[in-house]
Short mmCIF file of C-alpha atoms in Angstrom, two decimals:
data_model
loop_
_atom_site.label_atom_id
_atom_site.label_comp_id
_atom_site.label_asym_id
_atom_site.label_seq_id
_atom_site.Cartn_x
_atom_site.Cartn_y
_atom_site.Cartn_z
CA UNK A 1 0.00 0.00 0.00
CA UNK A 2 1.39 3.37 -0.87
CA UNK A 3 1.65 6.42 1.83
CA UNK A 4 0.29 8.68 -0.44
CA UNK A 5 -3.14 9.85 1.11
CA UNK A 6 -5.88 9.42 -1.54
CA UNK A 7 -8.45 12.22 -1.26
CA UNK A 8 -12.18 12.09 -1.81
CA UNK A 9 -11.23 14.65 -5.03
CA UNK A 10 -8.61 12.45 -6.28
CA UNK A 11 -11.57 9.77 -6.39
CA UNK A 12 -13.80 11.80 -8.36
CA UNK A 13 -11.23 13.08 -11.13
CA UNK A 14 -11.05 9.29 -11.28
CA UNK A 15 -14.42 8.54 -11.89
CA UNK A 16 -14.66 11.49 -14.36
CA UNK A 17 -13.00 9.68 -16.86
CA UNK A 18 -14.87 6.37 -17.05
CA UNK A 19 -17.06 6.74 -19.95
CA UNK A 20 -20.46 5.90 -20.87
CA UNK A 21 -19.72 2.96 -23.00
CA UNK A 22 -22.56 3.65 -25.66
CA UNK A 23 -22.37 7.53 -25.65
CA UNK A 24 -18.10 7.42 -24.87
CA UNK A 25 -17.55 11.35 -24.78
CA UNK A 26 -19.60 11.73 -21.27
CA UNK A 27 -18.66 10.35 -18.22
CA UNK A 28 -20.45 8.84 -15.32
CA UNK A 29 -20.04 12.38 -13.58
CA UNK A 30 -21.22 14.70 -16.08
CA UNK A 31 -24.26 12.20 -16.59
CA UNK A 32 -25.09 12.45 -12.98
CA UNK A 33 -24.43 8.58 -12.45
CA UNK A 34 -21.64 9.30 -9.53
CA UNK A 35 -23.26 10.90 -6.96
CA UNK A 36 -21.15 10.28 -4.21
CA UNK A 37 -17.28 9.49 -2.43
CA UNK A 38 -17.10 8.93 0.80
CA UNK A 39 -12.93 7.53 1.43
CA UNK A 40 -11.31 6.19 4.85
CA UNK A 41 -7.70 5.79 3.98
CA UNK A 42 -7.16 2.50 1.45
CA UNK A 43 -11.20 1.97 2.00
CA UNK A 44 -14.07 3.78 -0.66
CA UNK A 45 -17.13 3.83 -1.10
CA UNK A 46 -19.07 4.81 -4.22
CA UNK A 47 -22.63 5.54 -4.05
CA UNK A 48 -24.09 5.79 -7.59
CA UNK A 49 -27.66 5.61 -9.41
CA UNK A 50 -28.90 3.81 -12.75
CA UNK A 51 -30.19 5.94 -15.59
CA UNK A 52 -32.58 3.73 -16.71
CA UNK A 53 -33.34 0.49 -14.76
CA UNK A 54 -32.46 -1.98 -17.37
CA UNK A 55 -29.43 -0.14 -19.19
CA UNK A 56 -26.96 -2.93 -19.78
CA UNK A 57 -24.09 -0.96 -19.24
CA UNK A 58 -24.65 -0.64 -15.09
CA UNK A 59 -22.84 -3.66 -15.08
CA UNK A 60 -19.40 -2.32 -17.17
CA UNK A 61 -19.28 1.11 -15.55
CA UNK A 62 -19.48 -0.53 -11.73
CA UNK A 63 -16.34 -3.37 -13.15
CA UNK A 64 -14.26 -0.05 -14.65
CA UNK A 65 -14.95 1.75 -11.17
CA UNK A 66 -13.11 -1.15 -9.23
CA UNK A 67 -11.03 -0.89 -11.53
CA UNK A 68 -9.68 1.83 -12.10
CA UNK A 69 -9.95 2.93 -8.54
CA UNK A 70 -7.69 -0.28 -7.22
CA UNK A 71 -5.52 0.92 -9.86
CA UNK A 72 -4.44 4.26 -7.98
CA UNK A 73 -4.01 1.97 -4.71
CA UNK A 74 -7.89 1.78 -3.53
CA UNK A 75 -7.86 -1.88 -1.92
CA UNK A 76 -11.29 -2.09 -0.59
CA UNK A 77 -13.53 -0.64 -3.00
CA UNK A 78 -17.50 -1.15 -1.81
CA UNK A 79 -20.06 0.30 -4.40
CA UNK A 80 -23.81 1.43 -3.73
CA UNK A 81 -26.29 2.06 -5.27
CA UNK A 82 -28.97 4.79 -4.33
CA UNK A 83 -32.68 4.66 -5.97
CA UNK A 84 -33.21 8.29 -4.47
CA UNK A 85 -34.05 10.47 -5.44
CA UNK A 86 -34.56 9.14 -9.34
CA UNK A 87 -31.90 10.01 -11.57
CA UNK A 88 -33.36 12.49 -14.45
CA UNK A 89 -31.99 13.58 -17.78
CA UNK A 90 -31.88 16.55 -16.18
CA UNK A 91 -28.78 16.30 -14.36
CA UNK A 92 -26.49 16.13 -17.21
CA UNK A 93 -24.17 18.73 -17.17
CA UNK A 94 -23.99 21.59 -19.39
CA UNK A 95 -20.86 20.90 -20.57
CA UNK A 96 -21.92 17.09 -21.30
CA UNK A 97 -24.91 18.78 -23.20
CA UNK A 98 -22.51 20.17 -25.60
CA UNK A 99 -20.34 17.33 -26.00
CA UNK A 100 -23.19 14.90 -26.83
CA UNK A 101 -24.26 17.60 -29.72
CA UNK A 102 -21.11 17.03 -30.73
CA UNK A 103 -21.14 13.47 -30.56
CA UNK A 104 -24.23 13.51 -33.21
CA UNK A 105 -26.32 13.07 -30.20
CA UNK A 106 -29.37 15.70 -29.14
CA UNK A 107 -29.26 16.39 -25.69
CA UNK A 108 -32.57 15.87 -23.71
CA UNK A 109 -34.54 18.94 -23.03
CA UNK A 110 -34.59 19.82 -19.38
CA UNK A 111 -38.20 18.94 -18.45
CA UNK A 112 -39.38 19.26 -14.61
CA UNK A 113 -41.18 15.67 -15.06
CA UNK A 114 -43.44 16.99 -18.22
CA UNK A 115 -41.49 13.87 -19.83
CA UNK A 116 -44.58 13.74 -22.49
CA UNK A 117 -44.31 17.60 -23.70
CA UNK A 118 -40.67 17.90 -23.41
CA UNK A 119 -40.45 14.75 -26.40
CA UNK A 120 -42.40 16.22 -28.56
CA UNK A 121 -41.40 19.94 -28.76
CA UNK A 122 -39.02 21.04 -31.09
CA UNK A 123 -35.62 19.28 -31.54
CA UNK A 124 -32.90 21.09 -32.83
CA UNK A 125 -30.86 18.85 -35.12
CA UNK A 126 -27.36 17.84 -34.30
CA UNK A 127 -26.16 17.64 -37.94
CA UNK A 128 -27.27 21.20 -39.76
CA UNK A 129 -29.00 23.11 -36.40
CA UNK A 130 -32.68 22.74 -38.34
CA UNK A 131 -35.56 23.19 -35.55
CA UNK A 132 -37.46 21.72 -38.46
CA UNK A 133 -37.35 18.08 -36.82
CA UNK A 134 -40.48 15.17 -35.97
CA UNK A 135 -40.30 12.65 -33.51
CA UNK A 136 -40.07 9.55 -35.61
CA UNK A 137 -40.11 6.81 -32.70
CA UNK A 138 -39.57 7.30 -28.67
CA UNK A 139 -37.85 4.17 -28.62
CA UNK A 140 -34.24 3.95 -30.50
CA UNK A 141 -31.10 1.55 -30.18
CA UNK A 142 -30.69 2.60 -26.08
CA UNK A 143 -32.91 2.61 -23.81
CA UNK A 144 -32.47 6.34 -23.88
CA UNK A 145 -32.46 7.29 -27.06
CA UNK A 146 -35.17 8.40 -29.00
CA UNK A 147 -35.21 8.79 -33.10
CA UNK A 148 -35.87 11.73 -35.02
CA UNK A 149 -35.49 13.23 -38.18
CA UNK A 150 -34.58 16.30 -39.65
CA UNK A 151 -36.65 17.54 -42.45
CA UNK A 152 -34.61 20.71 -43.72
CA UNK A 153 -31.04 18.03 -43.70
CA UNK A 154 -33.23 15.17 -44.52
CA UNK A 155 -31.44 13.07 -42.30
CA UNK A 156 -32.65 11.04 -39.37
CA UNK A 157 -30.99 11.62 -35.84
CA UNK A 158 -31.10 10.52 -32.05
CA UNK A 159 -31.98 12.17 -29.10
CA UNK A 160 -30.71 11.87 -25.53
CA UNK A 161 -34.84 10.86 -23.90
CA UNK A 162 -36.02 13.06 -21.30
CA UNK A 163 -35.92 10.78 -18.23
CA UNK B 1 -39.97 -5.67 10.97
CA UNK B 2 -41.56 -8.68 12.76
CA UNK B 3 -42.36 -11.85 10.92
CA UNK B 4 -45.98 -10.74 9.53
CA UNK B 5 -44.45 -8.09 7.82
CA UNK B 6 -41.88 -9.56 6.12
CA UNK B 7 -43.89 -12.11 4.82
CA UNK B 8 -46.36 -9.85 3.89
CA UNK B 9 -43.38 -7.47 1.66
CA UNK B 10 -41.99 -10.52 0.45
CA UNK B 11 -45.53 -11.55 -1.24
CA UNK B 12 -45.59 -7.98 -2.62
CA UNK B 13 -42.24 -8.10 -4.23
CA UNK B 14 -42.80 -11.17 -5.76
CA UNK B 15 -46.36 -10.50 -7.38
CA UNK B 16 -44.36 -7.15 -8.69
CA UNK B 17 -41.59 -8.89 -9.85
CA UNK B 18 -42.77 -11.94 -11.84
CA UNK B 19 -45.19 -9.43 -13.30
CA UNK B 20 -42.48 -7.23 -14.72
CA UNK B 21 -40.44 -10.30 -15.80
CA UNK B 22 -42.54 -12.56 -17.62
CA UNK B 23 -44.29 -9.62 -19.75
CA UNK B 24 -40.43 -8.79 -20.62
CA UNK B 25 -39.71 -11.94 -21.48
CA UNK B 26 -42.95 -11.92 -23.72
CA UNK B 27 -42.34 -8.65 -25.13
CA UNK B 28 -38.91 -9.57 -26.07
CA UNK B 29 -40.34 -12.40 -28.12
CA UNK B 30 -40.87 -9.76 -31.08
CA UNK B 31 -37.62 -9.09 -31.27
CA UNK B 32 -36.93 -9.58 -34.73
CA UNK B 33 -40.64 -10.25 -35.68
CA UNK B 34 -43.02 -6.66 -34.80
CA UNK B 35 -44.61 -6.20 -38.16
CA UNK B 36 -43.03 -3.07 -38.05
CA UNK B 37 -39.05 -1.67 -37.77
CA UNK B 38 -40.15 0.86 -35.59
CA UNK B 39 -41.92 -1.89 -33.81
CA UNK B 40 -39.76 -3.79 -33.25
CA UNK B 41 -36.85 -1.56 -31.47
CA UNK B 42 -40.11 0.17 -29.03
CA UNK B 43 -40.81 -3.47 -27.76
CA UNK B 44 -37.25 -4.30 -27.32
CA UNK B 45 -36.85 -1.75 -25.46
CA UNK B 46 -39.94 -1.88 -23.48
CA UNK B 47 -39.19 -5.50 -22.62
CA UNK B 48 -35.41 -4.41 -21.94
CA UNK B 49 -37.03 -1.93 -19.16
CA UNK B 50 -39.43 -4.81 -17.40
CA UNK B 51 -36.61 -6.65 -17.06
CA UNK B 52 -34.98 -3.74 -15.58
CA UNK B 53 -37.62 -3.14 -13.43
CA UNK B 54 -38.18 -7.21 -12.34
CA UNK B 55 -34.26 -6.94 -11.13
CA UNK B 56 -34.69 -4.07 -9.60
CA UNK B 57 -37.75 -6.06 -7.57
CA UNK B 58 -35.43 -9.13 -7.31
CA UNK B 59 -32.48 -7.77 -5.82
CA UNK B 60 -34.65 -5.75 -2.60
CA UNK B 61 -35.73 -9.60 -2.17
CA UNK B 62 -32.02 -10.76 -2.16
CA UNK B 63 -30.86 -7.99 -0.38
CA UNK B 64 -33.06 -7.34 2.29
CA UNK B 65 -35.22 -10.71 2.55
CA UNK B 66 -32.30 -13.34 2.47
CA UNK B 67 -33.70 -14.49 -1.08
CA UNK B 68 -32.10 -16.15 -3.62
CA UNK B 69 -29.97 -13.78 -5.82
CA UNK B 70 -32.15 -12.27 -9.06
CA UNK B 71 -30.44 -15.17 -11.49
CA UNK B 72 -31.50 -17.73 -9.28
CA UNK B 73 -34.83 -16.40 -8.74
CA UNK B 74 -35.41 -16.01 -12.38
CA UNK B 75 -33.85 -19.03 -13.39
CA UNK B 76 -34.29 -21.77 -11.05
CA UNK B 77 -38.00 -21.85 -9.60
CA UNK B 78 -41.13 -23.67 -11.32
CA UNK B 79 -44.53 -22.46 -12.08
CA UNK B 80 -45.78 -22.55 -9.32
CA UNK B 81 -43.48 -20.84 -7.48
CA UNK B 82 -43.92 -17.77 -9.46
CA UNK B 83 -46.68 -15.22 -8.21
CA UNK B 84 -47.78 -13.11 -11.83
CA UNK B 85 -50.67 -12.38 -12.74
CA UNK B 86 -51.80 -14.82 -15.77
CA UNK B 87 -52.26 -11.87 -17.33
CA UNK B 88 -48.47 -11.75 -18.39
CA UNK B 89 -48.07 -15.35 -18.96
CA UNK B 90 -50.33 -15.87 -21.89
CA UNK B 91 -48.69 -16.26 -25.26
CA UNK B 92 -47.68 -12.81 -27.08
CA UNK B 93 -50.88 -13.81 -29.63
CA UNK B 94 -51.42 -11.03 -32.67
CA UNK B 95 -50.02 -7.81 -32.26
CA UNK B 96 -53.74 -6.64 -30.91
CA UNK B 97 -53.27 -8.72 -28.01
CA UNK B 98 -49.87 -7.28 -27.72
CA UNK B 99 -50.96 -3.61 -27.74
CA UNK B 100 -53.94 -5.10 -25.41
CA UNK B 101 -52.11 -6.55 -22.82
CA UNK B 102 -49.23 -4.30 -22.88
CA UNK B 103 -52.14 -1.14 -21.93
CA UNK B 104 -53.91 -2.61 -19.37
CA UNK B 105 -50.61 -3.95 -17.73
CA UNK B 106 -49.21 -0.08 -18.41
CA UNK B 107 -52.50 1.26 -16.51
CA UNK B 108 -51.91 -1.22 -13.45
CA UNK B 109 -48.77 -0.57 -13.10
CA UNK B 110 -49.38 3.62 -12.85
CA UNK B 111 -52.41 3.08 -10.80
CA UNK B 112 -50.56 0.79 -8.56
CA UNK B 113 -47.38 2.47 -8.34
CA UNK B 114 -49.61 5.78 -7.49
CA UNK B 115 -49.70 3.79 -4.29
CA UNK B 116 -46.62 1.81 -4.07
CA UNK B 117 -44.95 5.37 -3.77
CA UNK B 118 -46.29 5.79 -0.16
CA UNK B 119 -46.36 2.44 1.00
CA UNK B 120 -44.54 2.88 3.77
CA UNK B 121 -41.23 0.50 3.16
CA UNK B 122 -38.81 2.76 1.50
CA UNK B 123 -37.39 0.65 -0.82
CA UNK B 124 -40.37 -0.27 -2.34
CA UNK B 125 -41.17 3.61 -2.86
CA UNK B 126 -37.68 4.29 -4.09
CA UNK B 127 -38.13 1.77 -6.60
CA UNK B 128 -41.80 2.73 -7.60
CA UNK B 129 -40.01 6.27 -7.92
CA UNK B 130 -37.24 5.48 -10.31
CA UNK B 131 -39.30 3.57 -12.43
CA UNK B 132 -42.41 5.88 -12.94
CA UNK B 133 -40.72 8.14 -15.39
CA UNK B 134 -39.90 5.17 -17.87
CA UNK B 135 -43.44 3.89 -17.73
CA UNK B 136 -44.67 7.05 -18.97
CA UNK B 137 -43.39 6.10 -22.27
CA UNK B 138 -44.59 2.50 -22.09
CA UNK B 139 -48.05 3.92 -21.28
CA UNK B 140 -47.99 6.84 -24.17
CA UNK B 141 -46.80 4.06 -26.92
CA UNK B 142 -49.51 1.51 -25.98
CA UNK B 143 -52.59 3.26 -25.65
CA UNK B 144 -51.57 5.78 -29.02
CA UNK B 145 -51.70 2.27 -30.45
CA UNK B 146 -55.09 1.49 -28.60
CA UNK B 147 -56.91 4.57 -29.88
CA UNK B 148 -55.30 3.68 -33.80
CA UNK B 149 -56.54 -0.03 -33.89
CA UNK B 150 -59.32 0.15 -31.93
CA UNK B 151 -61.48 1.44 -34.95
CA UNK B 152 -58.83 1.35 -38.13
CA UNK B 153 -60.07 -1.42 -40.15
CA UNK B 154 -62.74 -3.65 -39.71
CA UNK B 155 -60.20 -6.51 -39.23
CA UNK B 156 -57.92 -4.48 -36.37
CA UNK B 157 -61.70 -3.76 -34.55
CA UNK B 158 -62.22 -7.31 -34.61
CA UNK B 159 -58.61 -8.50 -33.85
CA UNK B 160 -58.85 -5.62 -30.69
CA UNK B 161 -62.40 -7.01 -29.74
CA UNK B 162 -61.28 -10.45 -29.45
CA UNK B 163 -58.12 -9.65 -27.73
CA UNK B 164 -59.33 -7.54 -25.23
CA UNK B 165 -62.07 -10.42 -24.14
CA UNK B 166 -59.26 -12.46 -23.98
CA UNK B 167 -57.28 -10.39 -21.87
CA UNK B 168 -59.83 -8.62 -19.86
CA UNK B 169 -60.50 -11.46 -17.27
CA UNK B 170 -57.05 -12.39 -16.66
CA UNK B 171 -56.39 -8.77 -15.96
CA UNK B 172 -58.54 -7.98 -13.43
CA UNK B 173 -56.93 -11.13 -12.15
CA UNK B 174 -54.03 -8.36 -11.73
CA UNK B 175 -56.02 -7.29 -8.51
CA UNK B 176 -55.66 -10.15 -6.69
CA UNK B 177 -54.17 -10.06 -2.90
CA UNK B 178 -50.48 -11.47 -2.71
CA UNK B 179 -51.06 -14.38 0.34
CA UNK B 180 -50.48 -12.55 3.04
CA UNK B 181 -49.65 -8.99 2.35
CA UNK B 182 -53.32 -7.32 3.70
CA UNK B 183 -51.70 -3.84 3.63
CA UNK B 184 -51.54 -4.51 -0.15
CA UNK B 185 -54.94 -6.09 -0.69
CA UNK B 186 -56.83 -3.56 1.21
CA UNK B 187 -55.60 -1.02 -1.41
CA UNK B 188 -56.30 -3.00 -4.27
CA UNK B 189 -59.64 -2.33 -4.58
CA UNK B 190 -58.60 1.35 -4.64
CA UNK B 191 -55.95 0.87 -7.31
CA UNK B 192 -58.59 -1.01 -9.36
CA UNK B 193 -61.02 1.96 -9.43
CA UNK B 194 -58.26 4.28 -10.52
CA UNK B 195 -57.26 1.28 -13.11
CA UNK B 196 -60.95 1.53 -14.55
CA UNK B 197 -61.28 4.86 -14.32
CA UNK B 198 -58.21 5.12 -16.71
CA UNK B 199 -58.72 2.60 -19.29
CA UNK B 200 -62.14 2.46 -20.09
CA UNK B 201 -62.79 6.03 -21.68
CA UNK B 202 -59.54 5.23 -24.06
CA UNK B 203 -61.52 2.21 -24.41
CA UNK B 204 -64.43 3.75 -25.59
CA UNK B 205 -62.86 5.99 -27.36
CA UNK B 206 -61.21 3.06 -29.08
CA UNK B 207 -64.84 1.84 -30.17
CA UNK B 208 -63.54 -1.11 -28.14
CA UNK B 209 -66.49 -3.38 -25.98
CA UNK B 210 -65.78 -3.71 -21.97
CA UNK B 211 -66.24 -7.52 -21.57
CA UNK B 212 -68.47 -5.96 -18.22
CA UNK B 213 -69.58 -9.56 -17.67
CA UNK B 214 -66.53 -11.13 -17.19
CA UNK B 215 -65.09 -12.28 -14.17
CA UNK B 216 -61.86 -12.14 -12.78
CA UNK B 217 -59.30 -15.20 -13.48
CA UNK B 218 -57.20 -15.66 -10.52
CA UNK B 219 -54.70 -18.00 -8.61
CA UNK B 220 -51.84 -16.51 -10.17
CA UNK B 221 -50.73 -14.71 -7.29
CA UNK B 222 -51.01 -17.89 -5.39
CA UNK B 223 -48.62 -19.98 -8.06
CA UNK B 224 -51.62 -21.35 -9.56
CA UNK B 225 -51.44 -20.75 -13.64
CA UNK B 226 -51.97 -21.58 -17.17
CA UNK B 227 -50.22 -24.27 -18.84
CA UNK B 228 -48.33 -21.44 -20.71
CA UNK B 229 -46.83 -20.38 -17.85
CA UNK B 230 -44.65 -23.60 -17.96
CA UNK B 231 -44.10 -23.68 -21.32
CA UNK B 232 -42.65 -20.01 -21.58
CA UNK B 233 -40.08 -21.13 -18.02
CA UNK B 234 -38.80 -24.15 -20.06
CA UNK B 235 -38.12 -21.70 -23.13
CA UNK B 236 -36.69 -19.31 -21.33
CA UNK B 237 -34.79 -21.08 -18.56
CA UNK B 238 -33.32 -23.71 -20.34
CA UNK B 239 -29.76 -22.61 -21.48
CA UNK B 240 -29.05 -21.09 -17.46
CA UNK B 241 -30.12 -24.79 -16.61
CA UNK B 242 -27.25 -26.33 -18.65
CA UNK B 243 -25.17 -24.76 -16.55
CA UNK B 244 -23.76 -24.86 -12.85
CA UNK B 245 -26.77 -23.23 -10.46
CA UNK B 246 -24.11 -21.17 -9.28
CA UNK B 247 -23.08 -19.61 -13.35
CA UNK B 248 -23.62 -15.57 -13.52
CA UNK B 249 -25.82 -14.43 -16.35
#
């Protein structure tokens, strides 16, 4: 075991740079997934929360945490996971907004729970910037994506859901 | 918690869980076969959230009950050892009975969660909690398909008809008490009103019939089923079976 103390901010730059594996420019902190680091000299623990309840990559992200937390000298590594409050699409960073637009990817709208209004107002089109979009299915290849398509670029797109 | 109670939250988790898990597994049987593209990713996903949801019901048993981990649960037990409604057991039928069955499930499990939120055992609420958001897109996608069938064609009027007199009974057989769990089955009468009160103006609206005559098929909650209910474990348990009890899925 190393002497070096390993702070609860050491921990989190950590986590910031395990990636979502289906959207890989965000990372479990900018999506809100951490939430938080509690650390007792070589001992951690990791409370996070699902996006949505059956996303298959819960599962990867919790094996990369060990991971890559034993690898900076973390021997007992305990993670938990916390229903509440319900993680929301709202709680992905700004800057994470603007990388998924990059990415090709919409970013949800931020909602307040009117998860019905906020699909179906007007999506502004990660390819050419076109408000001049339809909802083409609320269900895509993720659980939280939803398809769209662009009319003015003609091209069909995906949308981070509003959870 | 004395005895009564857990055995009373264990019969409630159960009843939720088998529900969510064996309409997932159904749902995920068009896969690859939804007359429609479109189709065809929607109930993927929406049987990719059930079975979300049925772990997330499995693993408060595990964790907090001494259960069986959610593999094991889902894996290893026999028909009668699972507490569903028959509602979600029945065969996945014409995409009518699909759309059918998937609404009136997506209607229970709002009016029920509506109370599961303030049960009083936290982790039951959290759970109802996190998964209310993702069931408002289960609920908008069936019953937009409800109100387009129900009065289309004269064969999807007919194909709706028959599949919601199929489905009706064994639905309200969604109301019925988990042994044991009276905190529960006091309410349900409650959460069937709301239930009612819900889907029979989209009904309606749907040109649809209410089978009003019918009555209730129960005993699922109890273990007691439909021969499908066996069929559909020896589908879907048999490659976990071929291996070690203790393999991780």
């Amino acid at each position: 075991m190393s002497d070096a103390v390993i702070t609860a901010e050491r921990v989190w730059q950590v986590l910031n740079t395990i990636n979502d594996p289906e959207i890989p420019v965000v990372s479990l902190v900018e999506m809100g997934i951490a939430r938080e680091v509690q650390v007792d000299g070589a001992r951690v623990v990791v409370t996070i929360t699902p996006t949505f309840a059956g996303c298959p990559a819960m599962p990867y992200l919790r094996e990369q945490i060990v991971e890559q937390l034993r690898s900076i000298g973390l021997e007992q590594i305990e993670i938990r996971t916390a229903l509440n409050p319900p993680w929301t699409s709202d709680w992905i960073s700004d800057e994470a907004r603007s990388k998924l637009r990059q990415f090709g990817l919409a970013p949800p709208p931020r909602h307040t729970g009117q998860i019905e209004i906020a699909l179906l107002e007007a999506v502004t089109c990660p390819h050419c910037g076109s408000k001049d979009t339809v909802l083409d299915n609320a269900f895509g290849p993720t659980l939280c994506q939803a398809l769209h398509y662009c009319r003015a670029c003609r091209q069909s797109f995906q949308r981070f859901k509003p959870l | 918690m004395n005895n009564t109670q857990n055995v009373a939250l264990i019969a409630r988790l159960f009843s939720l869980a088998d529900d969510e898990f064996l309409l997932g597994h159904r749902d995920s049987e068009w896969t690859g076969h939804a007359p429609l593209l479109e189709e065809d990713i929607a109930f993927s996903n929406i049987a990719q959230d059930e079975m979300g949801h049925a772990l997330m019901w499995y693993t408060i048993l595990h964790e907090r009950f001494d259960q069986p981990a959610p593999d094991r649960l889902a894996f290893w037990r026999a028909a009668d050892q699972f507490h569903n409604a028959t509602l979600v057991e029945l065969p996945r039928g014409d995409w009518a009975f699909t759309i059918v069955r998937q609404f009136l499930f997506d209607a229970y499990e709002q009016a029920r969660n509506d109370w599961l939120r303030r049960c009083g055992y936290a982790p039951i609420e959290d759970a109802a909690r996190k998964l209310a958001r993702e069931e408002i897109y289960h609920l908008m996608h069936s019953q937009g398909w409800v109100l387009r069938l129900g009065d289309a064609t004269e064969e999807s009027h007919r194909r709706m008809q028959a599949a919601l007199d199929l489905a009706w009974p064994h639905a309200l057989g969604l109301f019925e008490p988990p042994a044991g769990d009276e905190a529960f089955g006091a309410k349900l009468p409650e959460i069937q009103a709301a239930w009612r009160a819900a889907v029979e103006p989209r009904l309606v609206q749907a040109t649809l019939t209410i089978p009003g005559a019918a009555t209730a098929i129960g005993g699922g909650r109890l273990g007691a089923h439909t021969p499908h209910l066996a069929e559909l474990l020896t589908d879907l348990q048999k490659v976990a079976r071929l291996e070690a009890p203790e393999a991780v899925w």
